[in-house]
PDB file of C-alpha atoms in Angstrom:
ATOM      1  CA  MET A  33       0.000   0.000   0.000  1.00 72.00           C
ATOM      2  CA  GLY A  34       1.405   3.401  -0.974  1.00 90.00           C
ATOM      3  CA  ARG A  35       1.684   6.532   1.077  1.00 94.00           C
ATOM      4  CA  LEU A  36       2.637  10.200   0.812  1.00 96.00           C
ATOM      5  CA  THR A  37       4.544  11.833   3.665  1.00 97.00           C
ATOM      6  CA  THR A  38       6.132  15.220   4.283  1.00 98.00           C
ATOM      7  CA  HIS A  39       8.045  17.206   6.853  1.00 97.00           C
ATOM      8  CA  ILE A  40       9.057  20.848   7.259  1.00 98.00           C
ATOM      9  CA  LEU A  41      12.367  22.282   8.405  1.00 98.00           C
ATOM     10  CA  ASP A  42      12.768  25.974   9.230  1.00 96.00           C
ATOM     11  CA  ALA A  43      16.208  26.802   7.789  1.00 96.00           C
ATOM     12  CA  SER A  44      16.203  30.276   9.341  1.00 93.00           C
ATOM     13  CA  LYS A  45      16.098  28.783  12.854  1.00 93.00           C
ATOM     14  CA  GLY A  46      17.559  25.336  12.303  1.00 95.00           C
ATOM     15  CA  LEU A  47      14.412  23.786  13.785  1.00 96.00           C
ATOM     16  CA  PRO A  48      11.460  21.675  12.668  1.00 98.00           C
ATOM     17  CA  GLY A  49       8.462  23.669  11.457  1.00 97.00           C
ATOM     18  CA  SER A  50       5.775  22.781  13.993  1.00 97.00           C
ATOM     19  CA  ASP A  51       2.011  23.342  13.933  1.00 97.00           C
ATOM     20  CA  ILE A  52       1.939  24.246  10.231  1.00 98.00           C
ATOM     21  CA  LYS A  53      -1.277  23.571   8.343  1.00 98.00           C
ATOM     22  CA  ILE A  54      -0.857  21.487   5.177  1.00 98.00           C
ATOM     23  CA  GLU A  55      -3.587  20.851   2.624  1.00 98.00           C
ATOM     24  CA  LEU A  56      -3.439  18.154  -0.040  1.00 98.00           C
ATOM     25  CA  TYR A  57      -5.384  18.551  -3.283  1.00 98.00           C
ATOM     26  CA  ARG A  58      -5.868  16.219  -6.221  1.00 97.00           C
ATOM     27  CA  VAL A  59      -5.420  18.154  -9.481  1.00 98.00           C
ATOM     28  CA  GLU A  60      -7.558  17.224 -12.479  1.00 96.00           C
ATOM     29  CA  GLY A  61      -7.177  19.624 -15.375  1.00 95.00           C
ATOM     30  CA  GLU A  62      -8.032  23.100 -14.077  1.00 95.00           C
ATOM     31  CA  HIS A  63      -9.825  21.764 -10.990  1.00 97.00           C
ATOM     32  CA  THR A  64      -8.498  20.884  -7.547  1.00 98.00           C
ATOM     33  CA  THR A  65     -10.229  18.743  -4.940  1.00 98.00           C
ATOM     34  CA  LEU A  66      -9.268  18.921  -1.282  1.00 98.00           C
ATOM     35  CA  ILE A  67      -8.275  15.429  -0.124  1.00 97.00           C
ATOM     36  CA  ASN A  68      -6.800  15.988   3.337  1.00 98.00           C
ATOM     37  CA  THR A  69      -5.771  18.631   5.870  1.00 98.00           C
ATOM     38  CA  VAL A  70      -3.041  17.899   8.419  1.00 98.00           C
ATOM     39  CA  TYR A  71      -0.761  19.790  10.816  1.00 98.00           C
ATOM     40  CA  THR A  72       2.889  19.206  11.563  1.00 98.00           C
ATOM     41  CA  ASN A  73       3.892  18.039  15.023  1.00 98.00           C
ATOM     42  CA  SER A  74       6.820  19.253  17.164  1.00 97.00           C
ATOM     43  CA  ASP A  75       9.201  17.247  14.948  1.00 98.00           C
ATOM     44  CA  GLY A  76       7.962  19.033  11.801  1.00 98.00           C
ATOM     45  CA  ARG A  77       6.267  15.847  10.575  1.00 98.00           C
ATOM     46  CA  THR A  78       2.653  14.780  10.341  1.00 98.00           C
ATOM     47  CA  ASP A  79       1.387  12.130  12.762  1.00 97.00           C
ATOM     48  CA  SER A  80       0.152   9.991   9.871  1.00 96.00           C
ATOM     49  CA  PRO A  81       0.681   9.939   6.096  1.00 97.00           C
ATOM     50  CA  VAL A  82      -0.907  12.782   4.177  1.00 98.00           C
ATOM     51  CA  LEU A  83      -2.256  10.269   1.663  1.00 96.00           C
ATOM     52  CA  GLU A  84      -2.590   6.485   1.877  1.00 94.00           C
ATOM     53  CA  GLY A  85      -4.891   3.544   1.282  1.00 90.00           C
ATOM     54  CA  GLU A  86      -7.554   3.646  -1.410  1.00 89.00           C
ATOM     55  CA  ASP A  87      -7.000   7.392  -1.959  1.00 90.00           C
ATOM     56  CA  TYR A  88      -3.365   6.774  -2.968  1.00 92.00           C
ATOM     57  CA  VAL A  89      -3.704   6.633  -6.749  1.00 92.00           C
ATOM     58  CA  PRO A  90      -1.480   7.855  -9.591  1.00 93.00           C
ATOM     59  CA  GLY A  91      -2.090  11.436 -10.648  1.00 95.00           C
ATOM     60  CA  LYS A  92      -1.192  15.055 -10.116  1.00 97.00           C
ATOM     61  CA  TYR A  93      -1.348  16.484  -6.591  1.00 97.00           C
ATOM     62  CA  GLN A  94      -0.770  19.792  -4.843  1.00 98.00           C
ATOM     63  CA  LEU A  95       0.459  20.403  -1.309  1.00 98.00           C
ATOM     64  CA  VAL A  96      -0.249  23.817   0.206  1.00 98.00           C
ATOM     65  CA  PHE A  97       1.966  24.642   3.180  1.00 98.00           C
ATOM     66  CA  HIS A  98       0.600  27.586   5.208  1.00 97.00           C
ATOM     67  CA  THR A  99       4.014  28.897   6.218  1.00 96.00           C
ATOM     68  CA  GLY A 100       3.142  32.584   6.616  1.00 93.00           C
ATOM     69  CA  THR A 101       1.054  31.948   9.719  1.00 92.00           C
ATOM     70  CA  TYR A 102       3.879  29.857  11.190  1.00 94.00           C
ATOM     71  CA  MET A 103       6.467  32.576  10.520  1.00 94.00           C
ATOM     72  CA  LYS A 104       4.294  35.283  12.105  1.00 91.00           C
ATOM     73  CA  GLN A 105       3.541  33.139  15.169  1.00 91.00           C
ATOM     74  CA  SER A 106       7.246  32.422  15.625  1.00 89.00           C
ATOM     75  CA  GLY A 107       8.073  36.134  15.771  1.00 89.00           C
ATOM     76  CA  VAL A 108       9.276  36.789  12.220  1.00 89.00           C
ATOM     77  CA  GLU A 109       8.305  40.267  11.011  1.00 88.00           C
ATOM     78  CA  LEU A 110       6.843  39.938   7.534  1.00 85.00           C
ATOM     79  CA  LEU A 111       5.645  42.544   5.093  1.00 84.00           C
ATOM     80  CA  GLU A 112       1.960  42.565   4.156  1.00 87.00           C
ATOM     81  CA  PRO A 113       1.354  40.626   2.092  1.00 88.00           C
ATOM     82  CA  ALA A 114       4.118  38.211   3.046  1.00 87.00           C
ATOM     83  CA  PHE A 115       6.495  37.216   0.264  1.00 88.00           C
ATOM     84  CA  LEU A 116       5.813  33.518   0.968  1.00 90.00           C
ATOM     85  CA  ASP A 117       2.478  33.190   2.723  1.00 92.00           C
ATOM     86  CA  ASP A 118       1.452  29.830   1.262  1.00 95.00           C
ATOM     87  CA  VAL A 119       3.977  27.560  -0.425  1.00 97.00           C
ATOM     88  CA  VAL A 120       2.355  25.490  -3.172  1.00 97.00           C
ATOM     89  CA  ILE A 121       4.090  22.409  -4.556  1.00 98.00           C
ATOM     90  CA  ARG A 122       2.579  20.513  -7.488  1.00 97.00           C
ATOM     91  CA  PHE A 123       3.898  17.050  -8.220  1.00 96.00           C
ATOM     92  CA  GLY A 124       2.901  13.754  -9.776  1.00 95.00           C
ATOM     93  CA  ILE A 125       2.576  10.280  -8.308  1.00 93.00           C
ATOM     94  CA  ALA A 126       3.354   7.579 -10.856  1.00 90.00           C
ATOM     95  CA  ALA A 127       1.870   4.092 -10.910  1.00 78.00           C
ATOM     96  CA  GLY A 128       3.814   1.466  -8.997  1.00 73.00           C
ATOM     97  CA  GLN A 129       5.552   3.895  -6.638  1.00 75.00           C
ATOM     98  CA  GLU A 130       4.877   2.885  -3.051  1.00 86.00           C
ATOM     99  CA  HIS A 131       6.213   5.868  -1.107  1.00 91.00           C
ATOM    100  CA  TYR A 132       6.571   9.524  -1.963  1.00 94.00           C
ATOM    101  CA  HIS A 133       8.127  11.875   0.563  1.00 96.00           C
ATOM    102  CA  VAL A 134       7.932  15.613  -0.220  1.00 97.00           C
ATOM    103  CA  PRO A 135       9.895  17.611   2.383  1.00 97.00           C
ATOM    104  CA  LEU A 136       9.914  21.395   2.591  1.00 98.00           C
ATOM    105  CA  LEU A 137      12.839  23.540   3.710  1.00 98.00           C
ATOM    106  CA  ILE A 138      11.620  27.073   4.473  1.00 97.00           C
ATOM    107  CA  SER A 139      12.777  30.531   5.459  1.00 95.00           C
ATOM    108  CA  PRO A 140      10.863  33.820   5.279  1.00 93.00           C
ATOM    109  CA  TYR A 141      12.085  34.503   1.718  1.00 93.00           C
ATOM    110  CA  SER A 142      12.880  31.129   0.169  1.00 96.00           C
ATOM    111  CA  TYR A 143      11.991  27.463   0.091  1.00 97.00           C
ATOM    112  CA  SER A 144      13.190  24.263  -1.497  1.00 97.00           C
ATOM    113  CA  THR A 145      11.860  20.746  -1.898  1.00 97.00           C
ATOM    114  CA  TYR A 146      12.881  17.435  -3.402  1.00 95.00           C
ATOM    115  CA  ARG A 147      11.615  13.899  -3.641  1.00 93.00           C
ATOM    116  CA  GLY A 148      12.845  12.304  -0.473  1.00 88.00           C
ATOM    117  CA  SER A 149      12.776   8.735   0.706  1.00 81.00           C
TER     118      SER A 149
END
């Protein structure tokens, strides 16, 4: 059975990004459908996979990381609107792939991601 996982690291503080809202959408053409909403724990990870079981099917997906709220709550002064309020990552899940891990490395003015393991 396949699964999608993620975690967030705050590069500006060298700490996990905790209590960050993450939304997962399935993308079909111009339309998106909300599949799941999770929050990161104190380790910057979610307590369970973002996607698994029967919902884990090949296709295009979108993760929305609500990092602006996290930055503001952790004392970072941001302009209005924030340069990176929501970080959106679109990616594909191919058939036969059992585990996708999509980590996010953030700071107030940059982010990076990769396909992890």
